[in-house]
XYZ file of C-alpha atoms in Angstrom:
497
model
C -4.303 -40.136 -43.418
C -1.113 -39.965 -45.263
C 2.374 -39.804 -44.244
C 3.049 -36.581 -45.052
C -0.007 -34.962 -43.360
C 0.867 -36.571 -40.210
C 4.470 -34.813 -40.847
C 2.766 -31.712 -41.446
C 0.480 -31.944 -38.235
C 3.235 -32.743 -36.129
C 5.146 -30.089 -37.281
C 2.651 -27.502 -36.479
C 1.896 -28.608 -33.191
C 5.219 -28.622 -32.113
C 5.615 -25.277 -33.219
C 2.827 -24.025 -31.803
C 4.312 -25.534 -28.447
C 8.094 -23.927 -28.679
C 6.137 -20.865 -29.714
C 4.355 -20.720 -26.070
C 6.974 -21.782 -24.114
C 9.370 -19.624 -25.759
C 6.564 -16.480 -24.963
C 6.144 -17.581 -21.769
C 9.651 -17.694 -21.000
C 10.245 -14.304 -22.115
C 7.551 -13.111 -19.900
C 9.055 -14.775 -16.999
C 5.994 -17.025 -16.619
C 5.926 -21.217 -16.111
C 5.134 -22.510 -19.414
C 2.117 -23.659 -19.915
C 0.556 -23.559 -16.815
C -2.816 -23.352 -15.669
C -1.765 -21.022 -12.862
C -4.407 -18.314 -11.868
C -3.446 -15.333 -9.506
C -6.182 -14.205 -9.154
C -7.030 -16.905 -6.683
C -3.682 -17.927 -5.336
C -3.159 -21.154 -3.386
C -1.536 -21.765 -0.122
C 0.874 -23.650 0.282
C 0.483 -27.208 1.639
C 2.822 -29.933 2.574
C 4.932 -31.465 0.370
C 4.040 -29.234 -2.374
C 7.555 -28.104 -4.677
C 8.039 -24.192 -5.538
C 7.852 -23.354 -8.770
C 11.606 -23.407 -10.207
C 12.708 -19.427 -11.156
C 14.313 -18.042 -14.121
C 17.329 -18.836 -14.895
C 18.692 -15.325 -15.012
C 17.344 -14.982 -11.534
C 19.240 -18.578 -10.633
C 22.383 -17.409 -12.249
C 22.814 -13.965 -10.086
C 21.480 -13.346 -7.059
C 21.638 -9.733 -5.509
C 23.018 -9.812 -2.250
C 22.793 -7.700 0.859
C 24.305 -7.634 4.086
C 22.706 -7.266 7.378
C 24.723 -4.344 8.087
C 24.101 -0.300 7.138
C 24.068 0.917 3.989
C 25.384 4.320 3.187
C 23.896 6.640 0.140
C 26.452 5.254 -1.937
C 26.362 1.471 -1.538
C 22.196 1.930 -1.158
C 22.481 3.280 -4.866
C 24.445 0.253 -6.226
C 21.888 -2.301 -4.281
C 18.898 -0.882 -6.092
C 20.206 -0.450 -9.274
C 21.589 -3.211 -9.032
C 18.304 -4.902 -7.805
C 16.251 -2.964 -10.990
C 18.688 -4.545 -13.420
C 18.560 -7.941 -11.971
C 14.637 -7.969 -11.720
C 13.725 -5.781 -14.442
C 10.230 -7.590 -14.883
C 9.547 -6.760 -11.277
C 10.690 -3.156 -10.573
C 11.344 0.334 -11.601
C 13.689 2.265 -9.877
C 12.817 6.066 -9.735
C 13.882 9.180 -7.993
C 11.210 11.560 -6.486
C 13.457 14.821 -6.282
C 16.530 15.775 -4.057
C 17.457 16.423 -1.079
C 19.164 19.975 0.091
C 22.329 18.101 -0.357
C 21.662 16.885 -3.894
C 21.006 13.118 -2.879
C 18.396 11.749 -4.721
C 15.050 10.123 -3.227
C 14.802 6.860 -3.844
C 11.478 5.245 -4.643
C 11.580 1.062 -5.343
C 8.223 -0.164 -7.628
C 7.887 -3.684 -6.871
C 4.806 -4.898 -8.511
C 4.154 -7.632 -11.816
C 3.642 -4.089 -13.390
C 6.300 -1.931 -12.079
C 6.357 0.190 -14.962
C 2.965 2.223 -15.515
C -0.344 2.337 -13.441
C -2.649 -0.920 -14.155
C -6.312 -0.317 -13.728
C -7.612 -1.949 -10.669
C -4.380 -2.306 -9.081
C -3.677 -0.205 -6.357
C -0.606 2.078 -5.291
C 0.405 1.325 -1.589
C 3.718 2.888 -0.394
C 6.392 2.722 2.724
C 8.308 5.357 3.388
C 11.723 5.174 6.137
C 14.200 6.944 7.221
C 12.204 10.192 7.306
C 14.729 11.495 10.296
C 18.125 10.524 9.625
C 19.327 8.777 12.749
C 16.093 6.531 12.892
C 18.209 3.624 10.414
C 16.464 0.944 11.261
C 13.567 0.974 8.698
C 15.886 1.823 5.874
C 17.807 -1.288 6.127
C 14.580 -3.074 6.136
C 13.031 -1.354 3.761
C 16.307 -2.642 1.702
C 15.953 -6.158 2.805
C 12.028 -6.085 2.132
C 12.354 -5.042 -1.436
C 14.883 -7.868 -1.784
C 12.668 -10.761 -0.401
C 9.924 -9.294 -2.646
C 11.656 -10.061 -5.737
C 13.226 -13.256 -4.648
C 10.252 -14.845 -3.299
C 7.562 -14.110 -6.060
C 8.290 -17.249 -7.808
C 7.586 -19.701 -4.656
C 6.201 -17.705 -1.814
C 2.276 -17.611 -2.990
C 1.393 -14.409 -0.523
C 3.835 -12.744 -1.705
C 3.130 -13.341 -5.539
C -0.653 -12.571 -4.984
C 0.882 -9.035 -3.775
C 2.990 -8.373 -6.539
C 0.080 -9.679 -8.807
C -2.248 -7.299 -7.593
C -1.032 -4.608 -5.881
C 1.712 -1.435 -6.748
C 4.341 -0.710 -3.688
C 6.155 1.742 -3.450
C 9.122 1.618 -1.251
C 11.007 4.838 -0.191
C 14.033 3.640 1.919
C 15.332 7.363 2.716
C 13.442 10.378 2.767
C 16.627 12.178 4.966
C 19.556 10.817 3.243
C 21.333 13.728 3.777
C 20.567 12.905 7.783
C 21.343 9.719 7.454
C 24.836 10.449 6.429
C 26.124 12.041 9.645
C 24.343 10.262 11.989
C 26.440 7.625 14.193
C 25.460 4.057 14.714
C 24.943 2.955 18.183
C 23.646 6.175 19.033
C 19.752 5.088 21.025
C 19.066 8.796 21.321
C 19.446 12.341 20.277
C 22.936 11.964 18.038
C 23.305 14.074 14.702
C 21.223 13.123 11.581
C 17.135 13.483 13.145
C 17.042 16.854 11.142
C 17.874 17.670 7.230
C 20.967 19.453 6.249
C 19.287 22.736 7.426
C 18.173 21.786 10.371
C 14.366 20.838 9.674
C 12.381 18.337 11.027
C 10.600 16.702 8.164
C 7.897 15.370 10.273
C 6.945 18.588 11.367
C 7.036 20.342 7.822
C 3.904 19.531 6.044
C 0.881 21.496 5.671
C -1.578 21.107 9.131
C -4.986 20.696 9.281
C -5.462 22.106 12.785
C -3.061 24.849 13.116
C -1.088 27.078 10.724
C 2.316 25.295 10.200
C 4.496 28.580 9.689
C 8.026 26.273 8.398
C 9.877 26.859 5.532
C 8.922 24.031 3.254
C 11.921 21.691 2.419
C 12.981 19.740 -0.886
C 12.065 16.546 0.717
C 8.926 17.786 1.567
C 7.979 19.537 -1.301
C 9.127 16.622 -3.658
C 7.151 13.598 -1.162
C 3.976 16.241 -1.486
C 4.258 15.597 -5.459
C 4.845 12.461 -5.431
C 1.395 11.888 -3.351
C -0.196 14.567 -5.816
C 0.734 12.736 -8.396
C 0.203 8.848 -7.464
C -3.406 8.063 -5.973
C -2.202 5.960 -2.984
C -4.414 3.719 -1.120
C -2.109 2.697 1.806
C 0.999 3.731 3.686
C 3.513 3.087 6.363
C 5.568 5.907 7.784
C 8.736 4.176 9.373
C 10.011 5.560 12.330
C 12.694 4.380 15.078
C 12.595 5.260 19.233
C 9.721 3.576 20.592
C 7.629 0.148 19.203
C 4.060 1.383 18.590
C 2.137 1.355 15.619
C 0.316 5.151 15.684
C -2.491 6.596 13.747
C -4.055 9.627 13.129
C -4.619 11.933 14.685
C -1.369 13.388 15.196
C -2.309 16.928 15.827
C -5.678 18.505 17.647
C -8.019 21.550 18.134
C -7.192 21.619 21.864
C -4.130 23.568 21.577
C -4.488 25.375 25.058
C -4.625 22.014 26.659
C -1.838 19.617 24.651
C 1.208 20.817 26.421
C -0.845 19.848 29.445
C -2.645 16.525 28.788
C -2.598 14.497 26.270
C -5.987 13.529 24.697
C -7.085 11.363 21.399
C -7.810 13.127 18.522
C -10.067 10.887 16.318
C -10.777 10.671 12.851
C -13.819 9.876 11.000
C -12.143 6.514 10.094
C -11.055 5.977 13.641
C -12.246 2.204 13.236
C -10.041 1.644 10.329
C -6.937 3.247 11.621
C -7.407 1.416 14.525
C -7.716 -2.238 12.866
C -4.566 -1.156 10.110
C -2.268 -0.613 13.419
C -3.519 -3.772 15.308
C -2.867 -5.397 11.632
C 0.729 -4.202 12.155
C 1.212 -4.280 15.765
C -0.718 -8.179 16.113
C 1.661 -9.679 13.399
C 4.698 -8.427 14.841
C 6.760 -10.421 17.222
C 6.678 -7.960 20.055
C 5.238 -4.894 19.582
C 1.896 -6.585 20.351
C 3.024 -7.021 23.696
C 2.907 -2.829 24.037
C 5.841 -2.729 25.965
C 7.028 1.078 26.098
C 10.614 1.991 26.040
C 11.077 4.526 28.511
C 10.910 3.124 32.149
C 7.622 3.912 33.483
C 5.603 4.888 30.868
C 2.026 3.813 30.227
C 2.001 0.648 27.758
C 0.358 0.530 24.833
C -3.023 -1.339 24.314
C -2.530 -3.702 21.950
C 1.202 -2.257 20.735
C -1.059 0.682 19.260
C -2.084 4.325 19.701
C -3.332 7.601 18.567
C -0.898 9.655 17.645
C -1.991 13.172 19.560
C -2.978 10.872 22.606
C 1.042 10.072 22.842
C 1.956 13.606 22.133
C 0.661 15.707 19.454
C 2.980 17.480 17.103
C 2.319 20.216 14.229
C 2.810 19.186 10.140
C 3.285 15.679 10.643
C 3.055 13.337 7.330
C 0.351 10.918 8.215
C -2.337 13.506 8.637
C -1.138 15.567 5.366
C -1.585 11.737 3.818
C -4.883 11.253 4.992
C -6.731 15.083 4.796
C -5.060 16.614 1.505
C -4.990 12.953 -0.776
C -7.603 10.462 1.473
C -4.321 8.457 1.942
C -4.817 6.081 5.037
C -0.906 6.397 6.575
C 0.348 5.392 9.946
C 3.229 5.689 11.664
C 5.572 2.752 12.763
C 8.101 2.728 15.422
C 10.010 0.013 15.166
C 12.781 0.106 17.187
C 13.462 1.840 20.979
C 16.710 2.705 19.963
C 17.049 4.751 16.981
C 20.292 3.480 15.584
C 20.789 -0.055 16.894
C 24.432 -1.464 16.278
C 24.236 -3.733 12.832
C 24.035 -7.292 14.456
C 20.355 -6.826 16.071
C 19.340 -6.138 11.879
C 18.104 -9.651 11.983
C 15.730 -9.750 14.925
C 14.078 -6.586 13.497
C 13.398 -8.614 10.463
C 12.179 -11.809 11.662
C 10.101 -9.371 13.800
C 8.795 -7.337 11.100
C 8.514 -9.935 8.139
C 5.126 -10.927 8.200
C 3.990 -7.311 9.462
C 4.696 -5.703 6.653
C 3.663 -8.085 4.011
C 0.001 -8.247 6.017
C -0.167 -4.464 6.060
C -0.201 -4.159 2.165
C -2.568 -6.784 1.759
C -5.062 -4.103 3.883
C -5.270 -2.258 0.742
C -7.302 -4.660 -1.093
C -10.357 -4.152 1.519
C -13.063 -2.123 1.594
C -14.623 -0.985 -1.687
C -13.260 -0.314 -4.959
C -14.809 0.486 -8.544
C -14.517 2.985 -11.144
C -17.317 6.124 -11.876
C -17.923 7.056 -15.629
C -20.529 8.622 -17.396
C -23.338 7.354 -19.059
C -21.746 7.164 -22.184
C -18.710 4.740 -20.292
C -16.613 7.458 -20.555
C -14.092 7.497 -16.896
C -14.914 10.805 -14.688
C -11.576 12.374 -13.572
C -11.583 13.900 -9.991
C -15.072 13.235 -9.166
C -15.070 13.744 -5.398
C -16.257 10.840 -3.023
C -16.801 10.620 0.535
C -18.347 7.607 2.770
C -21.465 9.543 4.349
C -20.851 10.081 8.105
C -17.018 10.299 7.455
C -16.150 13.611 6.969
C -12.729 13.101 4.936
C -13.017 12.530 0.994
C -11.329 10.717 -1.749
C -11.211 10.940 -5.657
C -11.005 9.251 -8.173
C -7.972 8.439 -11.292
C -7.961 9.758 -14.038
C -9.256 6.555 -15.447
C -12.078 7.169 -13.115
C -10.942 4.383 -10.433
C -11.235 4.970 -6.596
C -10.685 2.542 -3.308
C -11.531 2.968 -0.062
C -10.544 0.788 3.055
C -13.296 -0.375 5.468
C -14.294 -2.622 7.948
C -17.501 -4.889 7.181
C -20.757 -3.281 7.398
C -23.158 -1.324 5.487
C -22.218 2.069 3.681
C -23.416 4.939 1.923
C -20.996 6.617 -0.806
C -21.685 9.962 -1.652
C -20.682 11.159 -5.176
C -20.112 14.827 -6.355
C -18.172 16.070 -10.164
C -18.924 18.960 -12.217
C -21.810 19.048 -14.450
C -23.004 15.981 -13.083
C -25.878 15.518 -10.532
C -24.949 13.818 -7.253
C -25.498 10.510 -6.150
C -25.727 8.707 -3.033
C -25.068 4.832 -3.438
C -25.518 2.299 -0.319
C -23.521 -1.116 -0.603
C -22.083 -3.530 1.835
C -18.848 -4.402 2.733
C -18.068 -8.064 4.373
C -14.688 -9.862 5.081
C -11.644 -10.284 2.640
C -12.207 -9.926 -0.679
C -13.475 -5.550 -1.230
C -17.122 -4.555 -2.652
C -16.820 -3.600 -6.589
C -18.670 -0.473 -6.915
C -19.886 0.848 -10.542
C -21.208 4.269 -10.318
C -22.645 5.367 -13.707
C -23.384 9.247 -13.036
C -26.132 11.231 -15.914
C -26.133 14.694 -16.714
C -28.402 17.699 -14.636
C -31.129 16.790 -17.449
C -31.339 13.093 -16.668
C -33.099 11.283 -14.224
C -31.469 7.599 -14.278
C -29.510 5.830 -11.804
C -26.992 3.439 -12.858
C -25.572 1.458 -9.776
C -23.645 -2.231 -10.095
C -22.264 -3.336 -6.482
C -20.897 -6.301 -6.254
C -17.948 -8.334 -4.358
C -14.924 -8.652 -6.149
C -14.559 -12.184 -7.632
C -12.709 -11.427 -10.406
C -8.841 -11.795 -11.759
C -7.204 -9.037 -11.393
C -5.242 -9.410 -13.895
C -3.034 -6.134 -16.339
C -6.139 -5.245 -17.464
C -9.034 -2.826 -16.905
C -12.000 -4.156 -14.896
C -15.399 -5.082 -16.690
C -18.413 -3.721 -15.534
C -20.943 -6.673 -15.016
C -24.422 -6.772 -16.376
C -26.727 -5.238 -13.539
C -28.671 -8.569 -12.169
C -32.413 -8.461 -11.064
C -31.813 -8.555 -7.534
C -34.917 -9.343 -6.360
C -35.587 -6.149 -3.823
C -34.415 -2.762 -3.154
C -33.028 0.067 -0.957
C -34.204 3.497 -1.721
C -35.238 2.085 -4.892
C -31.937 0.468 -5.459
C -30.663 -2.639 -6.221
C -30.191 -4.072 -2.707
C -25.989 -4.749 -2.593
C -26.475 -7.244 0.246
C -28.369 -9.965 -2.588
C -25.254 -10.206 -4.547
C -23.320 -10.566 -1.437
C -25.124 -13.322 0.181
C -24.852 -15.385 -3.723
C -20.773 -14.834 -3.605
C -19.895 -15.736 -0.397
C -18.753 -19.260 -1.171
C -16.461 -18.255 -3.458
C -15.202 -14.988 -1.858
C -14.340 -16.468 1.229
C -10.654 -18.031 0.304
C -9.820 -15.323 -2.722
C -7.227 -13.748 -0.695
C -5.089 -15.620 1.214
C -4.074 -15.211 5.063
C -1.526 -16.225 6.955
C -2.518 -18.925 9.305
């Protein structure tokens, strides 16, 4: 070959090269790796972090362990959505009576809009004003998010796959007036009229006869709006992790005794506050605060079995948008003096990260016509459970659940219904393709499957239906597939450990 075709050859690979790396770069990506996060390694010994961008080694947002007023918590997120502009989007929800705004942190790989098959978890503290604990480490969770993606694998799996949402103050109004040091009672629990937020939303039990408030009315949009899978309610004055429900039927007999109130997805709520409560460093132990008290099994409880309360948030969550939300006490005293901020952390760390990775169990999938076209608001519910679900706009829909063998039942306008049975096993969730026909058709189109594919910005691809070898009520048995993925399901997602 001659010279000058070598010259040539060279030249173009070499520009090909620059070209990548210089794509890459921009993207905020190694260049040229092989990385894949959709199946995210652990760390072992030895092994280096990957390096991180140099804008991110040049300025570093910092943030003391100490409280943050509306003012400085302003600068530290805008400061934070500048900085890691690849990673979040800062956005306000509404106001509050005061005209504070309300906060909302996206820290995901795609902060900006909705990816398809990613989905929307959220955290939301400081709901009464005085309980300041969880806003400071809502602040200081947002910031090890974005520092850690590059060499903390967990935590870029998250941000790879999932959308959180992180309110740090739904009562900064509250917040303002309330003193630190102060364990109990103290200004700040209420809004600046004098409402208690967690008694202000709609009830499914009893008529809930408030006044709505502008923190209410703009967190009830916000759910409207965003299809969230998973949340944390982040409270201060005891260390419990409760779940739903809060209220119940028995009305003549609450003030008297305390009883559960269960939900059709007792089991999950259950196993998303022993998530919580078994990852923390004490509240495990179920230690109550008040002398005397019962403890709490496992550092968890129902919420109307503690004492049951009217318009509370986590039962709006879960009844009105099939939103699984508990609530988290974190701290016995409400407003702890600043130097215990870093023993709530270390306690709380590994907690929270664990309790967004819940989102990504269960079953997931998208329902469309037979045409492929996405079916907006088709209603869903897992037979036996009473509570429903529906889907995106783009026809998505997720449900958490514990292993075992299901039945979803699936309803939308001009469509007939369907009833679907798949499995659900450990880790990684069931993908569930629901094609539904017309009142005029007859056929069945049903793809279950684990997920063991990258979820990567993109939509997910149905799969070519398999022949499966036998049925269940004529349908391709899910439990086939299941058995022919384990191997390579069982270390998709990683654990701690």
């Amino acid at each position: 070959m001659k010279t000058g075709t070598w010259y040539v050859c060279g030249f173009v690979v070499a520009f090909i090269y620059f070209y990548v790396y210089a794509v890459n770069y921009v993207r905020g990506e190694p260049a040229l790796s092989g990385y894949n996060p959709g199946v995210p390694p652990w760390p072992t010994s030895g092994q280096e972090p990957r390096a991180q961008s140099r804008i991110q080694q040049a300025i570093h947002p910092k943030l003391s362990w100490q409280y943050h007023n509306y003012t400085s918590m302003t600068t530290f997120l805008r400061h934070v959505s500048t900085i890691y502009s690849n990673l979040t989007a800062l956005y306000s929800i509404g106001q509050s009576v005061q005209g504070r705004e309300l906060w909302v942190m996206v820290v995901s790989r795609s902060p900006y809009e909705h990816m398809i098959g990613k989905p929307n978890v959220k955290y939301v503290a400081n709901m009464h004003g005085n309980e300041a604990v969880g806003r400071e480490l809502m602040l200081h969770f947002i910031l090890d998010l974005v520092q850690n993606y590059e060499t903390d694998y967990y935590v870029r799996w998250l941000l790879d796959n999932t959308r959180i949402h992180i309110m740090p103050s739904m009562n900064p109004d509250g917040f303002e007036v309330a003193s630190e040091g102060t364990c109990q009672g103290g200004q700040g629990r209420y809004n600046s009229r004098g409402f208690d937020l967690n008694r202000n939303f709609p009830d499914y039990f009893k008529q809930n006869n408030k006044r709505s408030q502008p923190e209410t009315e703009a967190v009830k949009e916000w759910i409207g709006k965003i299809q969230f899978v998973l949340s944390g309610n982040i409270h201060g004055g005891a260390m419990v992790a409760s779940y739903p429900f809060d209220n119940t039927p028995n009305s003549i007999f609450s003030s008297v005794v305390s009883a559960p109130s269960l939900t059709p997805d007792d089991d999950v709520f259950k196993h998303l506050a022993a998530t919580y409560s078994l990852n923390h460093g004490r509240m495990y132990l179920g230690e109550p605060c008040k002398v005397g008290a019962p403890k709490f099994e496992n550092g968890t409880t129902n919420g109307a079995a503690w004492y049951p309360l009217t318009g509370a948030m986590q039962d709006y969550n879960y009844i009105w948008h099939g939103c699984m939300e508990i609530t988290l006490e974190l701290s016995c005293c409400k407003y702890p003096p600043a130097a215990e901020l870093t023993k709530f952390w270390e306690d709380n760390r590994i907690s929270l990260l664990q309790f967004v990775g819940e989102a990504h169990k269960g079953v997931k999938g998208f329902v469309k016509d037979d045409s492929g076209i996405s079916i907006e608001g088709a209603s869903m519910k897992v037979k036996g459970r009473d509570v429903g679900f529906q889907t995106t706009k783009e026809g998505e829909f997720w449900r958490i659940l514990l292993p075992g063998i299901y039945t979803m039942e699936v309803f939308a306008e001009g469509f007939q219904p369907r009833e679907v049975q798949f499995a659900v096993i450990e880790q990684n969730p069931t993908l569930l393709n629901i094609t539904l026909y017309g009142d005029n058709t007859n056929r069945v189109d049903l793809q279950v499957q684990p997920s063991n594919i990258d979820e990567e910005e993109q939509p997910l691809e149905e799969e070519e239906e398999e022949d499966q070898g036998s049925t269940i009520f004529g349908l391709p048995n899910p439990l086939t597939s299941i058995q022919n993925s384990m191997r390579s399901i069982l270390n998709k997602i990683p654990v701690f450990g």
